[in-house]
mmCIF file of C-alpha atoms and ligand atoms in Angstrom:
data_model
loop_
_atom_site.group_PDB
_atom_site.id
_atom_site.type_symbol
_atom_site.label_atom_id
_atom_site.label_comp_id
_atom_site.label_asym_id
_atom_site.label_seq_id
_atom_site.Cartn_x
_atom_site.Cartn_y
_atom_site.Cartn_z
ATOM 1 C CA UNK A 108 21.012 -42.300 -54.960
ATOM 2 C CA UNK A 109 22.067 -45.455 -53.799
ATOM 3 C CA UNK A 110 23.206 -48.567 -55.835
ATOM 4 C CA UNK A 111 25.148 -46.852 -58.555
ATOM 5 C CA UNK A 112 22.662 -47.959 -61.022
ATOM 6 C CA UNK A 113 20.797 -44.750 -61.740
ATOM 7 C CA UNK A 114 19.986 -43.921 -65.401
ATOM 8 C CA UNK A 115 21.495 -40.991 -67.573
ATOM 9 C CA UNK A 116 18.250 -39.350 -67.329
ATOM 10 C CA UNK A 117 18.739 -39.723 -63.416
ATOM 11 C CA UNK A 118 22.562 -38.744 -63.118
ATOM 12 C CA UNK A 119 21.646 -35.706 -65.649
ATOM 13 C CA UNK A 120 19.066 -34.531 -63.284
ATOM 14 C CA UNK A 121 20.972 -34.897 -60.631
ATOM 15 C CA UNK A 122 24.331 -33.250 -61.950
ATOM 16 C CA UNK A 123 21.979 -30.157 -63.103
ATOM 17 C CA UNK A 124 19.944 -29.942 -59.485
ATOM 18 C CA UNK A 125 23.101 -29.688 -57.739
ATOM 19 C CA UNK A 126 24.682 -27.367 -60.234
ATOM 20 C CA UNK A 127 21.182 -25.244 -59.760
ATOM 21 C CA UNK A 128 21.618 -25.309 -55.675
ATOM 22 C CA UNK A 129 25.292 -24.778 -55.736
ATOM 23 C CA UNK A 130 24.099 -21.549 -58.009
ATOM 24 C CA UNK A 131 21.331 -20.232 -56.034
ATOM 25 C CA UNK A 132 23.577 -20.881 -52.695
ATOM 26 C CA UNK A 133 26.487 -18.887 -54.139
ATOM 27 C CA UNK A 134 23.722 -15.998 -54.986
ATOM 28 C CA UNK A 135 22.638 -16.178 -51.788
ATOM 29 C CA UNK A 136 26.178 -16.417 -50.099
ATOM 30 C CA UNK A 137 28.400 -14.214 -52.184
ATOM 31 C CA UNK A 138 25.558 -12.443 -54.411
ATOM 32 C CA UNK A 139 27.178 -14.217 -57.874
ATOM 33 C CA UNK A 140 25.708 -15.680 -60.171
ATOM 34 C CA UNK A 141 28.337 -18.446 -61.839
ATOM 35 C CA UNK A 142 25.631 -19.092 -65.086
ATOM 36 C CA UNK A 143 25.361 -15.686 -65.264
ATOM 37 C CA UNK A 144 28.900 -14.684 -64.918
ATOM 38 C CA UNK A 145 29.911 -17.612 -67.382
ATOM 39 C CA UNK A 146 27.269 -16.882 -69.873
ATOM 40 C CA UNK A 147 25.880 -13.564 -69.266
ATOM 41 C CA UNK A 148 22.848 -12.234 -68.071
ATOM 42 C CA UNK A 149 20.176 -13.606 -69.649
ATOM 43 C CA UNK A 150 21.549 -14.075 -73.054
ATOM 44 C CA UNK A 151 20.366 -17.502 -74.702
ATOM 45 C CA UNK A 152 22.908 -20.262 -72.909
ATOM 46 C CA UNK A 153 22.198 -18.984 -69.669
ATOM 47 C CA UNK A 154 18.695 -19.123 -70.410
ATOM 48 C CA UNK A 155 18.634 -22.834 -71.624
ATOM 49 C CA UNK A 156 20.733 -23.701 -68.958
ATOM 50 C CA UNK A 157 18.518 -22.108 -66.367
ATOM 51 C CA UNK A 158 15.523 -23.814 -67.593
ATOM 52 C CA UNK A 159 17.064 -26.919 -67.923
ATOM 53 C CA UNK A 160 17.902 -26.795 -64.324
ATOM 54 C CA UNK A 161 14.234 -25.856 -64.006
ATOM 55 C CA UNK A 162 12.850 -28.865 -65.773
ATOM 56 C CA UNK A 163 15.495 -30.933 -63.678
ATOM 57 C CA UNK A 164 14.170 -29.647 -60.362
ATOM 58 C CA UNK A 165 10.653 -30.522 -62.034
ATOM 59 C CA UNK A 166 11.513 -34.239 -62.240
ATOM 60 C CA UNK A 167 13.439 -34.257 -59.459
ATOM 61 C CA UNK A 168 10.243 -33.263 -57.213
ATOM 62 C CA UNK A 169 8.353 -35.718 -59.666
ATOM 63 C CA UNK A 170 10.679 -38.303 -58.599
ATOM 64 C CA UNK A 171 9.753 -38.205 -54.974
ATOM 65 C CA UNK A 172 6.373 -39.450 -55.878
ATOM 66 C CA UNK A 173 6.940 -41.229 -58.961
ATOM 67 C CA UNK A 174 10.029 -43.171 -59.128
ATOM 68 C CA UNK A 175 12.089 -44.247 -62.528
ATOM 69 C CA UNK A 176 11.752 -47.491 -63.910
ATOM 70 C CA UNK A 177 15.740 -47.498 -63.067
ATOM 71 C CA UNK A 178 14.782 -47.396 -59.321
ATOM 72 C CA UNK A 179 12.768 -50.650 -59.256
ATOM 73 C CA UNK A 180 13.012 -52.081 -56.249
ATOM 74 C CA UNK A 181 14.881 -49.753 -54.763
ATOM 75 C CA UNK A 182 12.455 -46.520 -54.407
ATOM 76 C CA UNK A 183 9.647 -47.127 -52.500
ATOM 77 C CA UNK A 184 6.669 -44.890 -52.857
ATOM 78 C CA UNK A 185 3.420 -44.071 -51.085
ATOM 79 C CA UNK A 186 0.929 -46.390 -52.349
HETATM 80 ZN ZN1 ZN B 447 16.319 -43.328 -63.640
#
């Protein structure tokens, strides 16, 4: 996250892993659930947005193995 050169895909994953944390935090915290609140319990959004915050966790753990091409020479990875 350093550089300000990250790609969509990169900023999109990170916007949505955040969003995801700040969510489960808040659940954890204060017991609400903001995607469920906005967009109901389980109902289709909520479910597309939780699994899009799933897939975005996915790459996100991906990334710390595999970096994006928009990382070149700036992510270093075991070798
Ligand atoms: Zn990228």
């Amino acid at each position: 996250m350093t550089g300000g050169k990250d790609c969509a895909v990169c900023k999109i994953v990170g916007v949505l892993v955040g969003i995801g944390a700040l969510n489960w935090g808040l659940v954890g915290i204060f017991g609400i659930d903001v995607v469920e609140k906005l967009l109901g319990q389980m109902t289709g959004p909520s479910r597309v947005v939780y699994g899009l915050i799933g897939i975005a966790g996915l790459l996100k753990l991906l990334s710390l193995v595999k970096c994006c091409p928009c990382q070149k020479g700036t992510c270093e990875t075991k070798k």
